[in-house]
Amino acid sequence: MKKLERRALLCLVLAGCLLAGLVLFVGLWAVRGEHWASSAFNRHLYNKQGILMSGTVLDRNGEILTTVDEDGNRVYVGDKARRTSTLHVVGDPYGNISTGALSAFAQKLTGYNLIFGAFGAEQGGNNLYLTIDAHLNEVAYQALGGKKGTVAVYNYKTGEILCLVSAPAYDPMNIPSDLEENEKYEGAYLNRFLSSTFTPGSVFKTVTLAAALEEIPDLESRTWTCEGSTQIGEGVVTCISAHGEQDIREALANSCNGVFGQLAVELGGDTLERYAEKAGLTSSYSINGISTAKGSFSFGDDVSTTDLAWAGVGQYHDSVNPCALMIYMGAIANGGKAAVPCLIQKVESQGLPSLPQFTRKTKTLISSDTAETVAEMMMNNVQTAYGTKRFPNMELGAKSGTAEVGPEEKPHAWFTGFLKNEEAPYAFVVLVENGGSGADVAGTVASKVLKAALEQVG
Ligand SMILES: [Zn+2]
């Protein structure tokens, strides 16, 4: 009898294990099934070389960027310039560019769902429409003129990224044989806009300015005299030239390191840190599930007064992610909050559209009164320093940056800002690595891209 009881108990335990296993599997299948189906080991969806054989990627205007041809091969369309300039948003065939649509949005391209699984190459997969305009990408890539860097434009009200270029890039249909070793292609797998951080230089003055406007009550009635170099702490903070007597508006337009270095020291490291955090520059954003790189700053107690001054003008150990900076520009133009950028416009499954993509807003990156003042001063920069002729009919606010990156290297050129235009509420960022002067070099790239963007609006 005892033997029988023992056996019954054993059966019960085994049945219990089976049930638990089944529950675990169904649970994992529901949660992870999409991931399993889109794994590069799935030969229904990927070929032997690991190339995704399902799904078409299009731009916002319905122009096909990559698809699967009749023979089941992944092909990129358009001419070389089109393919190269959209490489980082579309992705390479082998999945080396992990933030490209072919990798990051593989699950959406295969059209996986819990009931029917994924559609293989025979069914062609889904149509994934990106928010980018391929023509703008081509304009931006060409404007970079072979230099490394990144250009992006987005609508700060809807979140749609209209242009996103990272350079160097290459033609995915004719992958260069020296891609891995040629210095010219260094970092080509990286989307600099999403995944890199860089020394910001003077574009960071927009953060120091926001802090000063809120924390220093008489800021707008003060004046300073710049003689080209200013003793701050033990060291000297230098300007390109002597800026003479200036108020805060003029100091921003002149991008006076002396004034902003002094303001940084007056504000103190803790306050600067708080404003950099509030501006979202130390946070990571999720762009349709792709995490952006976080910027970082050293404003701590162990930083010398001179270094704190340099940190306040975007030098020292400061680093920012171009996407986070662009979102901050959107928030300045949009009264303190901006839409979080997105890259997917819609996904069509077997001819049926997906659920609409909802716009997400950032938290408050800058208070609304301060945003208004900073925006107005940035528009004044264009009027008095950058030249409205270069940016016709744009209602543009901008800040340039010429970020020192080492004694032997040319500085990084930055130009970032926004349009105050109902039809074209765009924020943008341009970074030309080792490009030289921000206002000249990056400003010229921005001018070309913004002109092209406004032509698309009509
Ligand atoms: Zn100065």
Short mmCIF file of C-alpha atoms and ligand atoms in Angstrom, two decimals:
data_model
loop_
_atom_site.label_atom_id
_atom_site.label_comp_id
_atom_site.label_asym_id
_atom_site.label_seq_id
_atom_site.Cartn_x
_atom_site.Cartn_y
_atom_site.Cartn_z
CA MET A 1 0.00 0.00 0.00
CA LYS A 2 2.79 2.33 0.99
CA LYS A 3 4.51 1.57 -2.31
CA LEU A 4 1.37 2.56 -4.21
CA GLU A 5 1.08 5.82 -2.30
CA ARG A 6 4.68 6.65 -3.04
CA ARG A 7 4.20 6.02 -6.74
CA ALA A 8 1.01 8.11 -6.84
CA LEU A 9 2.86 10.95 -5.15
CA LEU A 10 5.70 10.68 -7.65
CA CYS A 11 3.21 10.85 -10.54
CA LEU A 12 1.63 13.90 -8.99
CA VAL A 13 5.00 15.63 -8.65
CA LEU A 14 5.87 14.81 -12.28
CA ALA A 15 2.50 16.07 -13.51
CA GLY A 16 3.08 19.23 -11.46
CA CYS A 17 6.49 19.75 -13.07
CA LEU A 18 5.00 19.25 -16.53
CA LEU A 19 2.29 21.83 -15.82
CA ALA A 20 4.79 24.31 -14.39
CA GLY A 21 7.00 23.83 -17.46
CA LEU A 22 4.07 24.38 -19.76
CA VAL A 23 3.04 27.55 -17.94
CA LEU A 24 6.62 28.81 -18.08
CA PHE A 25 6.88 28.07 -21.81
CA VAL A 26 3.58 29.75 -22.69
CA GLY A 27 4.55 32.74 -20.58
CA LEU A 28 7.96 33.05 -22.23
CA TRP A 29 6.43 32.47 -25.66
CA ALA A 30 4.02 35.36 -25.13
CA VAL A 31 6.75 37.68 -23.88
CA ARG A 32 9.77 36.55 -25.88
CA GLY A 33 8.17 34.89 -28.95
CA GLU A 34 8.64 37.98 -31.08
CA HIS A 35 12.32 37.98 -30.21
CA TRP A 36 12.74 34.23 -30.95
CA ALA A 37 11.04 34.53 -34.32
CA SER A 38 13.23 37.49 -35.31
CA SER A 39 16.44 35.86 -34.18
CA ALA A 40 19.11 35.63 -36.87
CA PHE A 41 19.05 31.81 -36.38
CA ASN A 42 15.54 31.60 -37.83
CA ARG A 43 16.21 30.32 -41.36
CA HIS A 44 12.64 31.16 -42.43
CA LEU A 45 13.47 34.83 -41.98
CA TYR A 46 17.24 35.06 -42.32
CA ASN A 47 19.49 33.50 -44.96
CA LYS A 48 22.80 31.76 -44.28
CA GLN A 49 24.65 35.07 -44.20
CA GLY A 50 22.30 36.35 -41.51
CA ILE A 51 20.52 38.76 -43.86
CA LEU A 52 16.89 39.48 -42.97
CA MET A 53 14.82 38.19 -45.90
CA SER A 54 11.55 39.73 -44.90
CA GLY A 55 10.13 43.24 -44.90
CA THR A 56 10.37 46.50 -46.83
CA VAL A 57 11.63 49.81 -45.45
CA LEU A 58 10.26 53.01 -46.99
CA ASP A 59 10.71 56.70 -46.28
CA ARG A 60 7.87 59.04 -45.24
CA ASN A 61 6.93 59.65 -48.89
CA GLY A 62 6.66 55.95 -49.72
CA GLU A 63 10.02 55.73 -51.47
CA ILE A 64 11.36 52.19 -51.07
CA LEU A 65 14.79 52.12 -49.42
CA THR A 66 15.28 48.39 -49.04
CA THR A 67 13.13 45.36 -49.92
CA VAL A 68 13.37 41.69 -50.88
CA ASP A 69 13.43 41.00 -54.63
CA GLU A 70 11.71 38.16 -56.55
CA ASP A 71 14.68 35.86 -55.99
CA GLY A 72 14.49 36.38 -52.26
CA ASN A 73 17.55 38.64 -52.05
CA ARG A 74 17.64 41.74 -49.89
CA VAL A 75 18.20 44.73 -52.14
CA TYR A 76 18.67 48.43 -51.52
CA VAL A 77 17.24 50.73 -54.13
CA GLY A 78 17.90 54.20 -55.43
CA ASP A 79 21.32 55.42 -56.44
CA LYS A 80 24.53 55.24 -54.47
CA ALA A 81 24.02 58.63 -52.78
CA ARG A 82 20.53 57.64 -51.62
CA ARG A 83 21.70 54.30 -50.23
CA THR A 84 24.74 55.80 -48.50
CA SER A 85 22.93 58.74 -46.93
CA THR A 86 20.13 56.54 -45.50
CA LEU A 87 22.46 53.70 -44.39
CA HIS A 88 22.32 54.41 -40.66
CA VAL A 89 18.53 54.67 -40.45
CA VAL A 90 17.89 51.69 -42.75
CA GLY A 91 20.76 49.52 -41.50
CA ASP A 92 23.29 47.32 -43.27
CA PRO A 93 22.41 43.80 -44.48
CA TYR A 94 24.60 42.03 -41.88
CA GLY A 95 23.23 43.78 -38.81
CA ASN A 96 26.50 45.54 -37.96
CA ILE A 97 24.61 48.82 -37.56
CA SER A 98 22.53 47.69 -34.63
CA THR A 99 20.41 50.88 -34.53
CA GLY A 100 19.34 50.56 -38.20
CA ALA A 101 15.72 49.59 -38.99
CA LEU A 102 16.74 46.14 -40.31
CA SER A 103 18.11 45.27 -36.86
CA ALA A 104 16.30 47.49 -34.39
CA PHE A 105 12.85 47.05 -36.03
CA ALA A 106 13.33 43.47 -37.33
CA GLN A 107 10.31 42.27 -35.37
CA LYS A 108 8.09 44.86 -37.00
CA LEU A 109 9.45 43.99 -40.46
CA THR A 110 8.76 40.26 -40.10
CA GLY A 111 5.21 41.03 -38.97
CA TYR A 112 5.39 38.65 -36.05
CA ASN A 113 2.29 38.11 -33.95
CA LEU A 114 1.40 35.58 -31.28
CA ILE A 115 -1.25 33.69 -33.29
CA PHE A 116 0.21 33.54 -36.78
CA GLY A 117 3.91 33.85 -36.01
CA ALA A 118 6.12 35.64 -38.52
CA PHE A 119 5.66 35.91 -42.23
CA GLY A 120 8.63 34.46 -44.06
CA ALA A 121 10.32 35.60 -47.24
CA GLU A 122 7.47 34.11 -49.35
CA GLN A 123 4.96 36.52 -47.84
CA GLY A 124 7.35 39.45 -48.06
CA GLY A 125 6.88 40.67 -44.50
CA ASN A 126 5.64 44.10 -43.53
CA ASN A 127 6.06 47.58 -44.96
CA LEU A 128 7.76 49.81 -42.41
CA TYR A 129 7.54 53.53 -43.17
CA LEU A 130 10.24 55.63 -41.55
CA THR A 131 9.61 59.27 -40.63
CA ILE A 132 12.67 60.40 -42.58
CA ASP A 133 12.61 62.07 -45.97
CA ALA A 134 15.30 60.32 -48.05
CA HIS A 135 15.86 63.47 -50.13
CA LEU A 136 16.72 65.48 -47.00
CA ASN A 137 19.13 62.78 -45.91
CA GLU A 138 20.90 63.02 -49.23
CA VAL A 139 21.15 66.83 -48.99
CA ALA A 140 22.54 66.55 -45.46
CA TYR A 141 25.07 63.85 -46.30
CA GLN A 142 26.36 65.83 -49.24
CA ALA A 143 26.50 69.02 -47.15
CA LEU A 144 28.87 67.26 -44.73
CA GLY A 145 31.25 67.06 -47.67
CA GLY A 146 33.02 63.86 -46.69
CA LYS A 147 33.61 64.96 -43.09
CA LYS A 148 32.65 62.80 -40.13
CA GLY A 149 29.69 63.99 -38.11
CA THR A 150 25.94 63.96 -37.85
CA VAL A 151 22.93 65.99 -39.01
CA ALA A 152 19.37 65.65 -37.75
CA VAL A 153 16.13 67.60 -38.08
CA TYR A 154 12.91 66.73 -36.26
CA ASN A 155 9.45 68.11 -35.69
CA TYR A 156 9.35 69.11 -32.01
CA LYS A 157 5.54 68.97 -31.95
CA THR A 158 5.01 65.51 -33.49
CA GLY A 159 8.40 63.91 -32.78
CA GLU A 160 8.97 62.81 -36.40
CA ILE A 161 12.67 62.73 -37.35
CA LEU A 162 12.76 64.10 -40.91
CA CYS A 163 16.48 63.85 -41.49
CA LEU A 164 19.09 61.69 -39.77
CA VAL A 165 22.54 61.26 -41.21
CA SER A 166 25.67 59.84 -39.61
CA ALA A 167 29.00 60.00 -41.39
CA PRO A 168 31.12 58.18 -42.41
CA ALA A 169 28.67 55.89 -44.17
CA TYR A 170 29.08 53.54 -47.13
CA ASP A 171 27.03 51.99 -49.93
CA PRO A 172 25.42 48.79 -48.55
CA MET A 173 25.19 47.34 -52.10
CA ASN A 174 28.94 47.74 -52.62
CA ILE A 175 30.48 47.36 -49.19
CA PRO A 176 34.09 48.63 -49.32
CA SER A 177 36.61 45.84 -48.83
CA ASP A 178 38.75 48.03 -46.55
CA LEU A 179 35.80 49.02 -44.33
CA GLU A 180 37.29 47.53 -41.17
CA GLU A 181 40.80 48.96 -41.54
CA ASN A 182 40.54 52.23 -43.49
CA GLU A 183 40.63 55.24 -41.13
CA LYS A 184 38.16 56.96 -43.48
CA TYR A 185 35.45 54.51 -42.31
CA GLU A 186 36.31 54.68 -38.61
CA GLY A 187 33.13 54.31 -36.57
CA ALA A 188 31.00 53.69 -39.67
CA TYR A 189 28.82 51.16 -37.84
CA LEU A 190 27.97 53.77 -35.22
CA ASN A 191 24.99 56.08 -35.50
CA ARG A 192 26.68 59.16 -34.05
CA PHE A 193 23.37 60.95 -33.50
CA LEU A 194 21.93 58.19 -31.32
CA SER A 195 24.90 56.39 -29.84
CA SER A 196 27.80 58.87 -29.39
CA THR A 197 28.69 61.78 -27.15
CA PHE A 198 30.94 64.72 -28.00
CA THR A 199 32.43 67.81 -26.34
CA PRO A 200 29.69 70.43 -26.79
CA GLY A 201 31.71 73.64 -26.66
CA SER A 202 29.60 76.78 -26.79
CA VAL A 203 26.26 75.12 -27.59
CA PHE A 204 26.29 74.31 -23.85
CA LYS A 205 26.04 78.04 -23.12
CA THR A 206 22.27 77.63 -23.72
CA VAL A 207 22.18 75.62 -20.47
CA THR A 208 24.42 77.98 -18.47
CA LEU A 209 22.23 80.83 -19.76
CA ALA A 210 19.01 79.13 -18.58
CA ALA A 211 20.54 78.65 -15.12
CA ALA A 212 21.78 82.27 -14.96
CA LEU A 213 18.41 83.70 -16.05
CA GLU A 214 16.69 81.88 -13.19
CA GLU A 215 19.32 82.10 -10.46
CA ILE A 216 20.83 85.58 -10.96
CA PRO A 217 18.04 88.16 -10.59
CA ASP A 218 19.84 91.20 -12.08
CA LEU A 219 21.37 89.26 -14.99
CA GLU A 220 19.68 91.20 -17.78
CA SER A 221 20.74 94.60 -16.39
CA ARG A 222 24.41 93.66 -15.98
CA THR A 223 27.26 94.49 -18.34
CA TRP A 224 30.74 92.97 -18.69
CA THR A 225 33.88 94.09 -20.47
CA CYS A 226 35.82 91.37 -22.29
CA GLU A 227 39.48 92.04 -23.09
CA GLY A 228 40.00 88.69 -24.78
CA SER A 229 41.14 86.83 -21.69
CA THR A 230 39.69 86.71 -18.19
CA GLN A 231 41.41 85.62 -14.99
CA ILE A 232 39.12 83.09 -13.30
CA GLY A 233 40.56 81.30 -10.26
CA GLU A 234 44.18 80.30 -10.83
CA GLY A 235 43.86 80.23 -14.60
CA VAL A 236 42.76 82.28 -17.56
CA VAL A 237 39.69 81.78 -19.75
CA THR A 238 40.26 83.04 -23.27
CA CYS A 239 38.05 84.31 -26.08
CA ILE A 240 38.83 84.35 -29.81
CA SER A 241 39.03 88.15 -29.63
CA ALA A 242 38.29 91.00 -27.20
CA HIS A 243 34.50 91.39 -27.17
CA GLY A 244 34.47 94.75 -25.34
CA GLU A 245 31.46 95.86 -23.32
CA GLN A 246 28.44 93.57 -23.58
CA ASP A 247 25.14 92.78 -21.91
CA ILE A 248 23.96 89.16 -21.64
CA ARG A 249 22.30 89.14 -25.10
CA GLU A 250 25.48 90.40 -26.72
CA ALA A 251 27.61 88.01 -24.69
CA LEU A 252 25.57 85.08 -26.04
CA ALA A 253 25.74 86.37 -29.62
CA ASN A 254 29.51 86.89 -29.24
CA SER A 255 29.75 83.53 -27.47
CA CYS A 256 31.98 85.20 -24.89
CA ASN A 257 33.81 82.59 -22.82
CA GLY A 258 34.84 85.21 -20.25
CA VAL A 259 31.25 86.16 -19.38
CA PHE A 260 29.89 82.60 -19.38
CA GLY A 261 32.91 81.31 -17.43
CA GLN A 262 32.29 83.92 -14.73
CA LEU A 263 28.58 83.08 -14.66
CA ALA A 264 29.39 79.37 -14.28
CA VAL A 265 31.58 80.09 -11.23
CA GLU A 266 28.94 82.40 -9.72
CA LEU A 267 26.25 79.73 -10.21
CA GLY A 268 28.43 76.94 -8.81
CA GLY A 269 28.86 73.33 -9.85
CA ASP A 270 25.75 71.99 -8.12
CA THR A 271 23.48 74.46 -9.88
CA LEU A 272 25.04 73.81 -13.29
CA GLU A 273 24.69 70.09 -12.74
CA ARG A 274 21.02 70.51 -11.84
CA TYR A 275 20.31 72.48 -15.02
CA ALA A 276 22.23 70.06 -17.25
CA GLU A 277 20.18 67.22 -15.77
CA LYS A 278 16.93 69.12 -16.10
CA ALA A 279 17.76 69.86 -19.75
CA GLY A 280 17.82 66.09 -20.31
CA LEU A 281 21.49 66.08 -21.31
CA THR A 282 22.43 63.37 -18.81
CA SER A 283 19.43 61.17 -19.66
CA SER A 284 18.92 58.44 -22.23
CA TYR A 285 15.87 58.69 -24.51
CA SER A 286 14.06 55.78 -26.13
CA ILE A 287 13.59 56.36 -29.87
CA ASN A 288 11.10 53.61 -30.80
CA GLY A 289 12.97 51.38 -28.37
CA ILE A 290 16.50 52.46 -29.36
CA SER A 291 18.28 53.91 -26.32
CA THR A 292 20.36 57.03 -26.90
CA ALA A 293 23.74 57.64 -25.25
CA LYS A 294 23.86 59.72 -22.05
CA GLY A 295 25.96 62.85 -21.78
CA SER A 296 28.13 63.52 -18.73
CA PHE A 297 29.66 66.45 -16.88
CA SER A 298 32.15 66.99 -14.04
CA PHE A 299 30.92 69.85 -11.89
CA GLY A 300 31.91 68.31 -8.52
CA ASP A 301 33.67 69.93 -5.53
CA ASP A 302 37.07 68.64 -6.64
CA VAL A 303 36.92 70.72 -9.84
CA SER A 304 39.06 73.88 -9.75
CA THR A 305 37.49 77.29 -10.27
CA THR A 306 39.11 77.66 -13.68
CA ASP A 307 37.96 74.19 -14.77
CA LEU A 308 34.43 74.97 -13.56
CA ALA A 309 34.48 78.09 -15.74
CA TRP A 310 35.55 75.98 -18.73
CA ALA A 311 32.88 73.39 -17.90
CA GLY A 312 30.30 76.20 -18.00
CA VAL A 313 31.29 77.02 -21.57
CA GLY A 314 31.02 73.41 -22.70
CA GLN A 315 34.67 72.39 -22.42
CA TYR A 316 36.58 70.54 -19.67
CA HIS A 317 35.01 67.03 -19.31
CA ASP A 318 31.61 67.95 -20.77
CA SER A 319 30.09 65.55 -23.28
CA VAL A 320 26.65 65.60 -24.89
CA ASN A 321 24.66 63.32 -27.13
CA PRO A 322 23.48 65.12 -30.31
CA CYS A 323 19.94 63.70 -30.03
CA ALA A 324 19.50 64.93 -26.43
CA LEU A 325 20.81 68.36 -27.46
CA MET A 326 18.33 68.53 -30.35
CA ILE A 327 15.44 67.65 -28.03
CA TYR A 328 16.52 70.44 -25.65
CA MET A 329 16.39 72.85 -28.61
CA GLY A 330 12.87 71.61 -29.35
CA ALA A 331 11.89 72.30 -25.72
CA ILE A 332 13.32 75.84 -25.87
CA ALA A 333 11.19 76.55 -28.96
CA ASN A 334 8.11 74.78 -27.63
CA GLY A 335 7.70 76.41 -24.21
CA GLY A 336 9.69 73.94 -22.11
CA LYS A 337 8.63 70.47 -23.30
CA ALA A 338 9.15 68.83 -26.69
CA ALA A 339 7.95 65.67 -28.39
CA VAL A 340 10.24 62.66 -27.95
CA PRO A 341 11.68 61.87 -31.40
CA CYS A 342 10.49 58.83 -33.34
CA LEU A 343 11.65 57.04 -36.49
CA ILE A 344 8.62 54.88 -37.32
CA GLN A 345 5.76 56.59 -39.14
CA LYS A 346 3.62 53.47 -39.61
CA VAL A 347 3.81 49.74 -40.26
CA GLU A 348 1.60 48.12 -42.91
CA SER A 349 0.89 44.44 -42.36
CA GLN A 350 -0.47 42.59 -45.42
CA GLY A 351 -1.90 45.90 -46.63
CA LEU A 352 -3.44 46.77 -43.28
CA PRO A 353 -2.07 49.75 -41.37
CA SER A 354 -0.87 49.38 -37.78
CA LEU A 355 -2.23 51.31 -34.84
CA PRO A 356 -1.37 55.02 -35.08
CA GLN A 357 1.92 56.08 -33.50
CA PHE A 358 1.30 58.32 -30.50
CA THR A 359 3.40 61.37 -29.73
CA ARG A 360 5.19 61.23 -26.40
CA LYS A 361 6.28 64.42 -24.62
CA THR A 362 9.45 64.94 -22.61
CA LYS A 363 9.30 66.18 -19.03
CA THR A 364 9.87 69.91 -18.56
CA LEU A 365 13.44 70.51 -19.77
CA ILE A 366 13.38 74.26 -19.18
CA SER A 367 10.69 76.38 -17.50
CA SER A 368 8.40 78.16 -19.96
CA ASP A 369 9.41 81.77 -19.12
CA THR A 370 13.09 80.90 -19.37
CA ALA A 371 12.47 79.02 -22.63
CA GLU A 372 10.87 82.12 -24.11
CA THR A 373 13.81 84.35 -23.14
CA VAL A 374 16.46 81.86 -24.32
CA ALA A 375 14.57 81.38 -27.62
CA GLU A 376 14.41 85.13 -28.17
CA MET A 377 18.15 85.50 -27.47
CA MET A 378 18.95 82.63 -29.84
CA MET A 379 16.93 84.37 -32.56
CA ASN A 380 18.94 87.50 -31.81
CA ASN A 381 22.13 85.44 -32.39
CA VAL A 382 21.02 84.82 -35.98
CA GLN A 383 20.14 88.49 -36.50
CA THR A 384 23.36 89.90 -35.10
CA ALA A 385 26.01 87.18 -35.46
CA TYR A 386 25.21 84.42 -37.96
CA GLY A 387 23.50 86.49 -40.65
CA THR A 388 19.86 86.24 -41.75
CA LYS A 389 20.90 86.13 -45.43
CA ARG A 390 22.24 82.64 -44.95
CA PHE A 391 18.91 81.57 -43.44
CA PRO A 392 16.20 83.35 -45.46
CA ASN A 393 12.59 83.38 -44.15
CA MET A 394 13.36 80.94 -41.41
CA GLU A 395 12.43 82.53 -38.05
CA LEU A 396 15.52 80.75 -36.82
CA GLY A 397 17.03 80.63 -33.35
CA ALA A 398 20.47 79.07 -33.12
CA LYS A 399 23.70 78.64 -31.20
CA SER A 400 27.04 77.72 -32.67
CA GLY A 401 29.82 75.84 -30.95
CA THR A 402 33.49 75.42 -31.77
CA ALA A 403 34.56 72.70 -29.37
CA GLU A 404 38.25 72.25 -28.64
CA VAL A 405 39.07 68.55 -28.70
CA GLY A 406 42.86 68.49 -28.42
CA PRO A 407 45.95 70.54 -29.17
CA GLU A 408 46.73 68.74 -32.46
CA GLU A 409 43.15 68.59 -33.74
CA LYS A 410 40.84 71.02 -35.42
CA PRO A 411 37.83 71.79 -33.19
CA HIS A 412 34.43 70.16 -33.67
CA ALA A 413 31.95 72.48 -35.38
CA TRP A 414 28.40 72.60 -33.94
CA PHE A 415 25.29 74.45 -34.99
CA THR A 416 21.98 73.74 -33.28
CA GLY A 417 18.62 75.43 -32.84
CA PHE A 418 15.03 75.60 -34.03
CA LEU A 419 12.55 77.21 -36.39
CA LYS A 420 9.62 79.14 -34.89
CA ASN A 421 7.40 78.27 -37.81
CA GLU A 422 3.85 76.88 -37.47
CA GLU A 423 4.19 74.82 -40.68
CA ALA A 424 7.73 73.72 -39.92
CA PRO A 425 8.27 73.46 -36.14
CA TYR A 426 11.69 71.92 -36.51
CA ALA A 427 14.65 71.56 -34.16
CA PHE A 428 17.98 70.49 -35.57
CA VAL A 429 21.55 69.65 -34.73
CA VAL A 430 24.65 69.67 -36.94
CA LEU A 431 28.03 68.36 -35.81
CA VAL A 432 31.05 68.36 -38.12
CA GLU A 433 33.92 66.55 -36.42
CA ASN A 434 37.18 68.50 -36.67
CA GLY A 435 35.28 70.86 -38.95
CA GLY A 436 36.62 74.14 -37.54
CA SER A 437 34.35 77.12 -36.87
CA GLY A 438 30.84 76.19 -35.72
CA ALA A 439 29.05 79.22 -37.16
CA ASP A 440 30.83 78.96 -40.53
CA VAL A 441 31.15 75.24 -41.21
CA ALA A 442 28.26 73.66 -39.28
CA GLY A 443 26.12 76.77 -39.92
CA THR A 444 26.52 76.29 -43.67
CA VAL A 445 25.45 72.64 -43.42
CA ALA A 446 22.41 73.68 -41.36
CA SER A 447 21.51 76.36 -43.90
CA LYS A 448 21.47 73.85 -46.79
CA VAL A 449 19.45 71.26 -44.90
CA LEU A 450 16.90 73.71 -43.47
CA LYS A 451 16.37 75.30 -46.90
CA ALA A 452 15.67 71.83 -48.35
CA ALA A 453 13.37 70.99 -45.43
CA LEU A 454 11.34 74.17 -45.97
CA GLU A 455 11.05 73.45 -49.70
CA GLN A 456 9.38 70.17 -48.81
CA VAL A 457 6.78 72.07 -46.76
CA GLY A 458 6.07 74.26 -49.79
ZN ZN B 1 34.81 87.49 -24.74
#
